[in-house]
Short mmCIF file of C-alpha atoms in Angstrom, two decimals:
data_model
loop_
_atom_site.label_atom_id
_atom_site.label_comp_id
_atom_site.label_asym_id
_atom_site.label_seq_id
_atom_site.Cartn_x
_atom_site.Cartn_y
_atom_site.Cartn_z
CA MET A 1 96.63 -21.30 -111.96
CA ALA A 2 95.63 -24.08 -109.59
CA ASP A 3 92.25 -25.76 -109.67
CA GLY A 4 92.16 -27.48 -106.32
CA ARG A 5 93.72 -30.74 -105.26
CA ALA A 6 96.60 -32.18 -107.18
CA ARG A 7 96.31 -34.53 -110.09
CA PRO A 8 99.26 -36.81 -110.37
CA ASN A 9 97.62 -37.61 -113.10
CA PRO A 10 94.95 -39.42 -115.09
CA THR A 11 96.22 -39.77 -118.65
CA ASP A 12 94.88 -37.83 -121.61
CA VAL A 13 92.82 -40.77 -122.83
CA THR A 14 89.24 -40.86 -121.56
CA ARG A 15 87.71 -43.40 -123.94
CA VAL A 16 88.08 -46.53 -121.82
CA GLU A 17 85.18 -47.12 -119.46
CA ALA A 18 86.16 -46.42 -115.86
CA ALA A 19 85.49 -48.68 -112.94
CA PRO A 20 82.38 -47.70 -110.98
CA VAL A 21 82.92 -45.03 -108.36
CA GLN A 22 80.21 -46.38 -106.11
CA GLY A 23 81.66 -48.50 -103.35
CA PHE A 24 85.12 -46.93 -103.52
CA VAL A 25 84.34 -43.96 -101.29
CA GLY A 26 85.45 -44.87 -97.78
CA LEU A 27 87.17 -48.05 -98.98
CA THR A 28 90.52 -48.78 -97.33
CA LEU A 29 93.02 -50.46 -99.66
CA CYS A 30 95.57 -52.85 -98.16
CA GLY A 31 94.36 -51.86 -94.70
CA ARG A 32 96.17 -48.54 -95.06
CA TYR A 33 94.86 -46.13 -97.74
CA GLU A 34 91.39 -44.74 -97.11
CA LEU A 35 89.79 -43.37 -100.29
CA HIS A 36 87.87 -40.09 -100.02
CA GLY A 37 87.00 -38.77 -103.46
CA LEU A 38 87.71 -39.23 -107.15
CA ILE A 39 90.20 -36.70 -108.53
CA GLY A 40 90.04 -37.85 -112.14
CA SER A 41 89.81 -40.77 -114.53
CA GLY A 42 91.74 -41.66 -117.66
CA GLY A 43 92.29 -44.49 -120.06
CA MET A 44 94.61 -46.32 -117.68
CA ALA A 45 93.38 -45.56 -114.18
CA GLN A 46 91.36 -43.56 -111.72
CA VAL A 47 93.12 -41.20 -109.31
CA TRP A 48 91.73 -40.87 -105.80
CA ASP A 49 92.33 -38.50 -102.92
CA ALA A 50 93.21 -40.67 -99.94
CA THR A 51 94.74 -40.76 -96.47
CA ASP A 52 97.65 -42.96 -95.46
CA LEU A 53 96.30 -44.18 -92.13
CA ILE A 54 99.70 -45.31 -90.89
CA LEU A 55 101.70 -42.14 -91.60
CA GLY A 56 98.72 -39.82 -91.31
CA ARG A 57 99.34 -37.99 -94.57
CA GLU A 58 97.29 -37.14 -97.63
CA VAL A 59 98.20 -39.11 -100.75
CA ALA A 60 96.96 -39.76 -104.27
CA VAL A 61 96.07 -43.36 -105.14
CA LYS A 62 96.01 -44.41 -108.79
CA ILE A 63 93.83 -47.50 -109.29
CA LEU A 64 94.10 -49.42 -112.55
CA HIS A 65 90.97 -50.04 -114.59
CA PRO A 66 89.71 -53.65 -114.43
CA HIS A 67 90.74 -54.49 -118.01
CA LEU A 68 94.36 -53.75 -117.03
CA SER A 69 94.38 -55.08 -113.48
CA GLY A 70 93.23 -58.42 -114.89
CA ASP A 71 96.20 -58.60 -117.26
CA GLU A 72 98.84 -60.46 -115.23
CA ALA A 73 101.71 -59.58 -117.57
CA PHE A 74 100.77 -55.91 -117.51
CA VAL A 75 100.45 -55.84 -113.72
CA THR A 76 103.91 -57.40 -113.37
CA ARG A 77 105.45 -54.70 -115.57
CA PHE A 78 103.40 -52.02 -113.84
CA ARG A 79 104.67 -53.00 -110.39
CA ALA A 80 108.29 -53.32 -111.52
CA GLU A 81 108.32 -49.91 -113.15
CA ALA A 82 106.55 -48.32 -110.18
CA VAL A 83 109.31 -49.66 -107.95
CA SER A 84 111.91 -48.16 -110.31
CA ALA A 85 110.10 -44.81 -110.29
CA ALA A 86 109.91 -44.87 -106.50
CA ARG A 87 113.70 -44.84 -106.37
CA LEU A 88 113.70 -41.42 -108.02
CA SER A 89 113.85 -38.67 -105.40
CA HIS A 90 113.85 -35.27 -107.06
CA PRO A 91 112.03 -31.98 -106.34
CA ASN A 92 110.61 -31.92 -109.88
CA ILE A 93 109.32 -35.50 -109.93
CA VAL A 94 106.02 -36.51 -108.33
CA GLY A 95 106.97 -39.02 -105.68
CA VAL A 96 105.85 -42.65 -105.84
CA TYR A 97 105.41 -44.02 -102.32
CA ASP A 98 104.00 -47.52 -102.59
CA THR A 99 102.26 -50.18 -104.69
CA CYS A 100 99.13 -51.90 -103.48
CA SER A 101 97.16 -55.01 -104.49
CA ASP A 102 93.85 -55.62 -102.75
CA ASN A 103 90.96 -57.83 -103.85
CA GLY A 104 91.67 -57.38 -107.56
CA ASN A 105 92.44 -53.66 -107.28
CA GLU A 106 95.96 -52.76 -108.43
CA ALA A 107 97.18 -49.34 -107.36
CA ILE A 108 100.16 -47.13 -106.79
CA VAL A 109 100.35 -44.50 -104.07
CA MET A 110 101.73 -41.12 -105.04
CA GLU A 111 102.47 -37.65 -103.72
CA LEU A 112 99.40 -35.40 -103.50
CA LEU A 113 99.98 -31.79 -104.57
CA ASP A 114 98.05 -28.54 -104.69
CA ALA A 115 98.44 -28.08 -108.42
CA THR A 116 96.87 -28.13 -111.84
CA THR A 117 98.15 -29.77 -114.99
CA LEU A 118 99.77 -27.88 -117.82
CA ARG A 119 97.05 -29.43 -120.00
CA THR A 120 94.35 -27.66 -118.02
CA TYR A 121 96.26 -24.38 -118.13
CA LEU A 122 96.75 -24.59 -121.91
CA ASP A 123 93.10 -25.45 -122.44
CA GLU A 124 92.14 -22.30 -120.54
CA HIS A 125 94.85 -19.85 -121.65
CA HIS A 126 96.17 -21.41 -124.90
CA ILE A 127 99.56 -19.66 -124.73
CA VAL A 128 102.43 -19.56 -122.23
CA ASP A 129 104.88 -16.65 -122.50
CA SER A 130 108.44 -17.40 -123.60
CA ASP A 131 110.02 -16.75 -120.20
CA THR A 132 107.63 -19.09 -118.39
CA THR A 133 107.97 -21.72 -121.11
CA ILE A 134 111.73 -21.72 -120.57
CA ARG A 135 111.33 -21.96 -116.80
CA ILE A 136 108.98 -24.93 -117.16
CA GLY A 137 111.39 -26.53 -119.60
CA LEU A 138 114.36 -26.07 -117.26
CA ARG A 139 112.58 -27.65 -114.32
CA LEU A 140 111.44 -30.61 -116.42
CA LEU A 141 114.96 -31.06 -117.78
CA ASP A 142 116.26 -31.22 -114.21
CA ALA A 143 113.82 -34.08 -113.60
CA LEU A 144 114.57 -35.86 -116.88
CA GLU A 145 118.31 -35.64 -116.37
CA ALA A 146 118.00 -37.28 -112.96
CA ALA A 147 115.81 -40.03 -114.40
CA HIS A 148 118.04 -40.65 -117.41
CA ARG A 149 121.07 -40.93 -115.14
CA ALA A 150 119.17 -43.61 -113.24
CA GLY A 151 118.49 -45.45 -116.50
CA LEU A 152 114.78 -44.58 -116.63
CA VAL A 153 113.11 -43.03 -119.69
CA HIS A 154 109.73 -41.41 -119.06
CA ARG A 155 108.25 -42.26 -122.50
CA ASP A 156 105.12 -40.14 -122.05
CA VAL A 157 106.07 -36.49 -121.51
CA LYS A 158 102.92 -34.49 -122.22
CA PRO A 159 101.01 -31.55 -120.68
CA SER A 160 98.67 -33.77 -118.64
CA ASN A 161 101.69 -35.33 -116.91
CA ILE A 162 103.15 -31.92 -115.99
CA LEU A 163 101.96 -30.34 -112.76
CA LEU A 164 102.08 -26.61 -112.04
CA CYS A 165 102.02 -26.21 -108.27
CA VAL A 166 100.51 -23.20 -106.53
CA ASP A 167 103.85 -22.47 -104.85
CA GLY A 168 105.59 -22.15 -108.23
CA ARG A 169 107.13 -25.61 -108.46
CA VAL A 170 106.91 -27.69 -111.63
CA LYS A 171 106.70 -31.48 -111.38
CA ILE A 172 106.34 -34.37 -113.79
CA ALA A 173 104.26 -37.45 -112.99
CA ASP A 174 103.98 -41.07 -114.08
CA PHE A 175 107.67 -41.93 -114.41
CA GLY A 176 108.07 -45.55 -115.42
CA ILE A 177 104.35 -46.18 -115.76
CA ALA A 178 104.42 -45.52 -119.49
CA LYS A 179 106.91 -48.35 -119.99
CA ALA A 180 104.56 -50.80 -118.31
CA GLU A 181 101.76 -49.53 -120.51
CA ASP A 182 103.91 -49.56 -123.64
CA GLN A 183 103.12 -53.05 -124.90
CA THR A 184 99.41 -52.50 -124.41
CA GLU A 185 98.76 -48.95 -125.54
CA LEU A 186 99.90 -49.32 -129.16
CA THR A 187 97.57 -52.25 -129.80
CA GLN A 188 94.38 -51.22 -128.05
CA ASP A 189 91.68 -49.32 -129.91
CA GLY A 190 91.60 -45.71 -128.86
CA ALA A 191 94.61 -45.89 -126.56
CA LEU A 192 97.06 -44.36 -129.01
CA VAL A 193 94.95 -41.31 -129.74
CA GLY A 194 95.61 -39.68 -126.40
CA THR A 195 99.39 -39.91 -126.57
CA ALA A 196 100.36 -39.97 -130.26
CA THR A 197 100.50 -36.19 -130.26
CA TYR A 198 103.62 -36.19 -128.08
CA LEU A 199 105.36 -39.48 -128.95
CA SER A 200 108.73 -39.46 -130.70
CA PRO A 201 109.13 -40.98 -134.19
CA GLU A 202 111.18 -43.86 -132.80
CA GLN A 203 108.37 -44.71 -130.38
CA LEU A 204 105.82 -44.69 -133.20
CA LEU A 205 108.06 -47.01 -135.24
CA GLY A 206 108.66 -49.33 -132.32
CA ASN A 207 112.40 -48.71 -132.37
CA LYS A 208 114.73 -48.78 -129.39
CA ILE A 209 114.56 -45.51 -127.45
CA ASP A 210 116.67 -43.54 -125.01
CA GLY A 211 116.41 -40.21 -123.21
CA ARG A 212 116.33 -38.31 -126.51
CA ALA A 213 112.76 -39.53 -126.99
CA ASP A 214 111.78 -37.61 -123.85
CA LEU A 215 113.52 -34.50 -125.20
CA TYR A 216 111.49 -34.78 -128.42
CA SER A 217 108.25 -34.97 -126.45
CA LEU A 218 109.31 -32.01 -124.31
CA GLY A 219 110.01 -30.10 -127.52
CA ILE A 220 106.41 -30.66 -128.62
CA VAL A 221 105.18 -29.48 -125.22
CA MET A 222 107.28 -26.30 -125.47
CA TYR A 223 106.12 -25.74 -129.06
CA GLU A 224 102.50 -25.92 -127.90
CA CYS A 225 103.18 -23.55 -125.00
CA LEU A 226 104.74 -20.96 -127.32
CA THR A 227 102.28 -21.19 -130.23
CA GLY A 228 99.03 -22.50 -128.82
CA ARG A 229 99.11 -25.51 -131.16
CA VAL A 230 101.04 -28.73 -131.58
CA PRO A 231 103.48 -28.99 -134.52
CA PHE A 232 101.85 -32.05 -136.09
CA GLN A 233 98.10 -32.33 -136.53
CA GLY A 234 95.60 -34.70 -138.07
CA ASP A 235 92.05 -35.97 -137.79
CA THR A 236 93.15 -39.32 -136.36
CA GLY A 237 96.01 -40.70 -134.32
CA ALA A 238 97.35 -42.41 -137.44
CA ALA A 239 97.31 -39.12 -139.34
CA VAL A 240 99.23 -37.40 -136.55
CA ALA A 241 101.79 -40.20 -136.56
CA LEU A 242 102.22 -40.05 -140.35
CA ALA A 243 102.69 -36.28 -140.23
CA ARG A 244 105.48 -36.72 -137.71
CA LEU A 245 107.24 -39.33 -139.82
CA HIS A 246 107.00 -37.56 -143.17
CA SER A 247 106.82 -33.78 -142.64
CA VAL A 248 108.82 -30.95 -141.09
CA PRO A 249 107.09 -28.81 -138.44
CA LEU A 250 106.43 -25.15 -139.09
CA ASP A 251 108.91 -22.84 -137.36
CA PRO A 252 107.23 -21.46 -134.19
CA ARG A 253 107.93 -17.91 -135.40
CA ARG A 254 105.76 -18.54 -138.43
CA VAL A 255 102.91 -19.12 -135.99
CA ARG A 256 103.76 -16.40 -133.45
CA ALA A 257 106.20 -13.74 -134.52
CA ASP A 258 107.09 -12.75 -130.95
CA VAL A 259 108.79 -16.07 -130.16
CA PRO A 260 112.53 -15.30 -129.76
CA ALA A 261 114.54 -16.57 -132.72
CA ASP A 262 117.06 -18.59 -130.71
CA LEU A 263 114.31 -20.15 -128.59
CA ALA A 264 112.48 -21.18 -131.75
CA ALA A 265 115.70 -22.70 -133.13
CA THR A 266 116.22 -24.66 -129.90
CA VAL A 267 112.70 -26.07 -130.02
CA MET A 268 113.05 -26.97 -133.70
CA ARG A 269 116.23 -28.92 -132.96
CA THR A 270 114.42 -31.01 -130.35
CA LEU A 271 111.91 -31.96 -133.07
CA GLU A 272 114.44 -33.46 -135.47
CA ARG A 273 113.19 -36.81 -136.77
CA ASP A 274 116.58 -38.49 -136.32
CA PRO A 275 117.59 -38.71 -132.62
CA ASP A 276 121.23 -38.11 -133.62
CA ASP A 277 120.25 -34.65 -134.90
CA ARG A 278 118.66 -33.61 -131.59
CA PHE A 279 120.34 -32.51 -128.39
CA ASN A 280 122.32 -35.42 -127.03
CA SER A 281 121.14 -35.07 -123.44
CA ALA A 282 118.90 -33.14 -121.07
CA ALA A 283 121.99 -31.22 -119.92
CA ASP A 284 122.71 -30.11 -123.50
CA LEU A 285 119.15 -28.90 -124.01
CA ARG A 286 119.24 -27.08 -120.67
CA ALA A 287 122.43 -25.27 -121.71
CA ALA A 288 120.75 -24.17 -124.94
CA LEU A 289 117.72 -22.82 -123.07
CA LEU A 290 119.94 -20.94 -120.65
CA ASN A 291 121.70 -19.29 -123.60
CA THR A 292 118.51 -17.96 -125.18
CA SER A 293 117.96 -14.23 -125.31
CA VAL A 294 114.88 -14.38 -123.08
CA GLU A 295 115.95 -13.30 -119.60
CA THR A 296 115.64 -16.28 -117.25
CA GLN A 297 117.03 -16.95 -113.81
CA PRO A 298 116.97 -20.72 -113.19
CA VAL A 299 119.10 -20.47 -110.06
CA ARG A 300 119.07 -16.81 -109.16
CA SER A 301 115.47 -16.09 -108.29
CA ARG A 302 113.55 -13.12 -109.62
CA PRO A 303 112.10 -10.30 -107.57
CA ALA A 304 108.37 -10.57 -107.10
CA VAL A 305 107.76 -7.26 -108.89
CA GLN A 306 108.75 -7.22 -112.54
CA ILE A 307 108.82 -4.34 -115.00
CA ASP A 308 107.90 -6.00 -118.28
CA PRO A 309 107.84 -4.35 -121.72
CA ASP A 310 104.58 -4.14 -123.59
CA PRO A 311 103.79 -7.53 -125.14
CA THR A 312 104.37 -7.89 -128.86
CA ASP A 313 101.25 -8.09 -130.98
CA PRO A 314 101.04 -11.77 -131.96
CA GLY A 315 99.48 -10.83 -135.26
CA GLU A 316 102.41 -8.78 -136.53
CA SER A 317 104.49 -10.01 -139.45
CA PHE A 318 107.74 -11.95 -139.14
CA ALA A 319 109.62 -9.18 -140.94
CA LYS A 320 108.25 -6.51 -138.62
CA SER A 321 109.34 -8.53 -135.61
CA GLU A 322 112.85 -8.90 -137.04
CA ARG A 323 113.08 -5.11 -137.55
CA LYS A 324 112.12 -4.35 -133.95
CA TRP A 325 115.63 -4.64 -132.64
CA LEU A 326 117.12 -2.48 -135.41
CA TYR A 327 115.50 0.86 -134.61
CA PRO A 328 116.32 0.81 -130.87
CA ALA A 329 119.85 -0.29 -131.72
CA LEU A 330 120.35 2.65 -134.08
CA PHE A 331 118.89 4.99 -131.48
CA ILE A 332 121.21 3.60 -128.78
CA LEU A 333 124.19 4.03 -131.12
CA LEU A 334 123.29 7.66 -131.79
CA VAL A 335 122.76 8.37 -128.08
CA ALA A 336 126.06 6.70 -127.20
CA THR A 337 127.89 8.77 -129.80
CA ALA A 338 126.31 11.95 -128.48
CA LEU A 339 127.28 11.05 -124.92
CA VAL A 340 130.89 10.45 -125.93
CA ILE A 341 131.04 13.83 -127.65
CA ALA A 342 129.35 15.50 -124.69
CA GLY A 343 131.81 13.84 -122.35
CA LEU A 344 134.76 15.18 -124.32
CA LEU A 345 133.28 18.68 -124.27
CA VAL A 346 132.67 18.51 -120.51
CA ARG A 347 136.20 17.26 -119.91
CA GLU A 348 137.65 20.06 -122.02
CA THR A 349 135.57 22.68 -120.19
CA THR A 350 136.56 21.24 -116.80
CA LEU A 351 140.24 21.38 -117.66
CA ASP A 352 139.89 24.97 -118.83
CA ASP A 353 138.08 25.89 -115.59
CA GLU A 354 140.75 24.24 -113.44
CA SER A 355 143.56 25.96 -115.29
CA SER A 356 141.91 29.36 -114.96
CA GLY A 357 141.15 28.92 -111.26
CA SER A 358 137.36 29.16 -111.72
CA ALA A 359 134.98 27.56 -109.25
CA SER A 360 134.68 23.76 -109.52
CA SER A 361 131.32 22.03 -109.83
CA ALA A 362 129.87 19.88 -107.02
CA THR A 363 129.06 16.18 -107.51
CA THR A 364 126.58 13.94 -105.71
CA SER A 365 127.84 10.44 -104.89
CA VAL A 366 125.66 7.31 -104.75
CA PRO A 367 126.18 5.27 -101.57
CA ALA A 368 128.37 2.27 -102.30
CA SER A 369 126.87 -1.19 -101.82
CA SER A 370 128.67 -3.30 -99.22
CA GLU A 371 127.98 -6.19 -96.88
CA LEU A 372 125.54 -5.20 -94.15
CA ALA A 373 126.12 -6.06 -90.48
CA ILE A 374 123.57 -8.43 -88.94
CA ALA A 375 122.97 -7.90 -85.23
CA ASP A 376 120.82 -10.96 -84.52
CA ALA A 377 118.63 -13.67 -86.01
CA ILE A 378 115.14 -14.71 -84.89
CA PRO A 379 113.73 -18.14 -85.84
CA PHE A 380 110.14 -17.36 -86.87
CA ASP A 381 107.37 -19.91 -86.32
CA PRO A 382 104.12 -17.97 -85.83
CA GLN A 383 101.90 -21.06 -85.94
CA GLY A 384 104.13 -23.25 -83.79
CA LYS A 385 103.35 -24.57 -80.35
CA GLY A 386 105.45 -24.27 -77.22
CA GLU A 387 108.60 -22.18 -77.18
CA PRO A 388 108.63 -19.60 -80.01
CA GLY A 389 110.91 -20.34 -82.94
CA GLU A 390 112.68 -23.42 -84.29
CA ASN A 391 116.16 -24.57 -83.30
CA ASN A 392 116.87 -21.21 -81.69
CA GLN A 393 120.25 -22.41 -80.44
CA LEU A 394 121.46 -22.66 -84.06
CA LYS A 395 120.35 -19.23 -85.26
CA ALA A 396 123.82 -17.61 -85.22
CA ASN A 397 125.08 -20.26 -87.64
CA ALA A 398 123.19 -18.54 -90.44
CA PHE A 399 125.43 -15.45 -90.37
CA ASP A 400 128.68 -16.56 -88.68
CA GLY A 401 130.70 -16.60 -91.91
CA ASP A 402 131.23 -20.35 -91.69
CA PRO A 403 129.40 -22.32 -94.43
CA LYS A 404 130.06 -25.55 -92.51
CA THR A 405 127.59 -24.55 -89.80
CA ALA A 406 123.89 -24.01 -90.39
CA TRP A 407 120.54 -23.13 -88.89
CA ARG A 408 117.83 -25.60 -89.84
CA THR A 409 114.10 -25.99 -89.52
CA GLU A 410 112.58 -28.83 -87.59
CA GLY A 411 111.74 -32.03 -89.49
CA TYR A 412 108.25 -32.44 -91.00
CA ASP A 413 106.37 -35.35 -92.53
CA THR A 414 105.65 -33.46 -95.75
CA ALA A 415 107.19 -30.64 -97.73
CA ASN A 416 104.23 -28.36 -97.09
CA PHE A 417 104.30 -28.76 -93.29
CA PHE A 418 101.47 -31.33 -93.35
CA GLY A 419 98.91 -28.52 -93.45
CA SER A 420 99.66 -27.47 -89.88
CA LYS A 421 101.50 -24.30 -90.84
CA LYS A 422 101.78 -21.82 -93.67
CA GLY A 423 105.55 -21.84 -93.26
CA VAL A 424 108.47 -21.11 -90.97
CA GLY A 425 111.33 -18.68 -91.32
CA LEU A 426 114.38 -16.88 -90.05
CA GLY A 427 114.42 -13.14 -89.39
CA LEU A 428 117.65 -11.14 -89.61
CA ILE A 429 117.91 -7.96 -87.55
CA LEU A 430 120.27 -5.36 -89.03
CA GLU A 431 122.55 -3.22 -86.90
CA GLU A 432 121.27 -0.17 -88.80
CA PRO A 433 118.34 0.38 -91.18
CA ALA A 434 119.51 -0.16 -94.73
CA LEU A 435 118.63 -0.12 -98.41
CA ILE A 436 118.92 -3.78 -99.41
CA ASP A 437 120.47 -4.44 -102.84
CA ARG A 438 121.04 -8.17 -102.71
CA VAL A 439 120.21 -11.22 -100.59
CA LEU A 440 122.41 -14.32 -100.95
CA ILE A 441 121.21 -17.50 -99.23
CA GLU A 442 123.41 -20.60 -99.15
CA GLY A 443 121.56 -23.68 -98.04
CA SER A 444 119.88 -26.97 -98.82
CA THR A 445 120.03 -28.62 -102.23
CA ASN A 446 116.65 -30.34 -101.96
CA GLY A 447 114.51 -27.92 -104.00
CA TRP A 448 112.92 -25.75 -101.31
CA SER A 449 110.85 -22.62 -101.93
CA GLY A 450 110.05 -19.40 -100.14
CA SER A 451 109.94 -15.60 -100.04
CA ILE A 452 111.76 -12.71 -98.43
CA PHE A 453 110.25 -9.70 -96.72
CA VAL A 454 112.13 -6.46 -96.04
CA ILE A 455 110.51 -5.12 -92.87
CA ASP A 456 110.68 -1.61 -91.45
CA ALA A 457 110.84 -2.81 -87.84
CA GLU A 458 113.51 -4.11 -85.48
CA ASP A 459 111.50 -7.21 -84.55
CA LEU A 460 108.96 -9.55 -86.17
CA ASP A 461 106.04 -8.85 -83.84
CA GLY A 462 102.84 -8.56 -85.82
CA VAL A 463 104.39 -9.76 -89.08
CA ASP A 464 102.01 -12.02 -91.04
CA PRO A 465 103.61 -13.39 -94.23
CA ALA A 466 100.30 -14.95 -95.25
CA THR A 467 98.69 -11.53 -95.72
CA SER A 468 101.74 -9.42 -96.60
CA LYS A 469 103.23 -8.88 -100.03
CA PRO A 470 106.73 -10.40 -100.30
CA THR A 471 109.67 -8.38 -101.56
CA ALA A 472 110.82 -11.35 -103.64
CA THR A 473 110.01 -15.02 -104.09
CA PHE A 474 112.00 -18.06 -105.16
CA GLN A 475 111.26 -21.69 -106.04
CA ASP A 476 113.09 -25.00 -106.31
CA VAL A 477 116.30 -23.77 -104.70
CA SER A 478 119.24 -26.15 -104.95
CA GLY A 479 122.26 -24.74 -103.14
CA ALA A 480 122.46 -20.96 -103.34
CA VAL A 481 119.81 -18.42 -104.29
CA ASP A 482 120.95 -14.90 -105.21
CA LEU A 483 118.18 -12.28 -105.11
CA ASP A 484 118.90 -9.00 -106.87
CA LEU A 485 116.52 -6.32 -105.56
CA THR A 486 118.04 -3.30 -107.26
CA GLN A 487 115.27 -2.98 -109.83
CA LEU A 488 112.70 -2.47 -107.06
CA ASP A 489 111.75 0.92 -105.68
CA ALA A 490 113.79 1.97 -102.64
CA SER A 491 110.66 1.99 -100.47
CA GLN A 492 110.17 -1.74 -101.13
CA ARG A 493 113.67 -2.74 -100.00
CA THR A 494 114.47 -0.38 -97.13
CA GLY A 495 114.10 -1.66 -93.59
CA SER A 496 115.61 -2.77 -90.31
CA SER A 497 115.14 -6.52 -90.75
CA VAL A 498 114.81 -9.19 -93.42
CA LEU A 499 112.61 -12.28 -93.06
CA ILE A 500 113.45 -15.46 -94.96
CA TRP A 501 110.05 -17.20 -95.14
CA ILE A 502 110.08 -20.89 -96.14
CA THR A 503 106.86 -22.12 -97.77
CA ASN A 504 107.97 -25.52 -99.04
CA LEU A 505 110.65 -27.74 -97.52
CA GLY A 506 111.52 -29.61 -100.71
CA SER A 507 112.52 -33.25 -100.96
CA PRO A 508 113.01 -35.32 -97.80
CA GLN A 509 116.42 -35.79 -96.22
CA GLU A 510 118.08 -39.15 -95.54
CA ASP A 511 115.84 -39.76 -92.52
CA ASN A 512 112.78 -39.24 -94.77
CA ARG A 513 111.95 -35.99 -92.95
CA HIS A 514 111.52 -32.68 -94.73
CA ARG A 515 113.65 -29.77 -93.53
CA VAL A 516 115.68 -26.83 -94.84
CA GLU A 517 119.18 -25.87 -93.75
CA ILE A 518 120.53 -22.34 -94.18
CA ALA A 519 124.31 -22.28 -93.92
CA GLU A 520 124.94 -18.61 -94.61
CA ILE A 521 122.99 -15.46 -95.41
CA THR A 522 124.74 -12.40 -96.84
CA LEU A 523 122.97 -9.06 -97.18
CA THR A 524 124.49 -6.27 -99.25
CA GLY A 525 123.32 -2.70 -99.63
CA SER A 526 123.87 0.71 -98.06
CA ILE A 527 122.94 2.36 -94.78
CA ALA A 528 119.60 4.12 -95.15
CA THR A 529 119.67 7.92 -95.16
CA ASN A 530 116.87 10.09 -93.83
#
């Protein structure tokens, strides 16, 4: 899904002439940010790949176009809102690190990610399945809720501001920047065209807005993911705006019959013209998405291997889609009735056999799932230098039964280990080989990501997570992650050890260092039989 370096993000609009690229390569802004290459250009700014020479980290630098950097009132708003956005620290929000003014160049310094935009993905694939659409929506709602609590409305939620990271995280960019741009974009020729598609009616009318405007824009994004088209269309920006103010969008199921009915209803509610008729908050919309019939696991991560049903033909009729559930339901009812009758007959026969003294039948029991004993833990740092492992003296804290103690990684400058490592982890050695049913990890709340590997060995020698297939993966963990492995084949979850492999350390801690703490790991399953 990724297409190289991150884009935190040039806007949709590409009609304003960009500043010349020549002379920027190798330029150091404010004596600190060395520019390497142009990532992209939009109506508001250019985005450059750069290095922070003081902290030694890769960053993205967004440089305003000259027609905006020369507008003193705009620059004042731009800086103020960038400062507000920088106060937001959330795993689903692209971080704003700094503002910079140098020789007429106005810029903000942002987090650089290995990601692509949702806009790019939609342009290439057109459709996002319902389950993934919900997952994207949930992650964005986490970000919006945090921003709204801080009194900040995004104002420009659209696919080009949504980043899909290669490690599975979803992030939104340009918080606060849209407000600075607000007084300019609605009056400049061509500027409205790029964003009118996703603006709320109250924004188009110039009315006072709150967080419900962001929910409306997110509803349009989800509608486009599900159907491959936006709900309001027109030949010009003005036509799109008029359609939004005077027409009702087509139900997503009229466009694609395989969109779940309750998901379609949720999206339609976000697109109500009157803000009072929409969901009242990001939390309310999240609750509605969690209650949809599409199976999602926003906290409890999914096993890496999924058994999915055959996809529904998108060309089938609405009525045919509605009937799909009826035939299996009738079949299940008939089977259930037959099983009840069969059970009664078996019970009657068994009682007769017992009363007549005939031989009883043998039964085969399934091993009961219970907590598995952990013999030891091994901090795993295959690309580290010096003594193997990380914080080895704390390893027992991860399985001592006390959630107040924890094993933790070392601190890093960036969430992705600053490119020096693929990851670090903690291996758990079982007292006996076992069939693993469930892995429960209680730890950091900073949105970290990783994988688990069930290994048929009593140590981690020779294990290479970079080239091995994980048993399960998880993203954006906040608190506990509960991995249910029971749907996997026994051969995939039987072993003598379990490796928790951390691939992203999430948001920084109070000391501005990135690390993950694991307070307790619980493994449940049954002792393996030969």
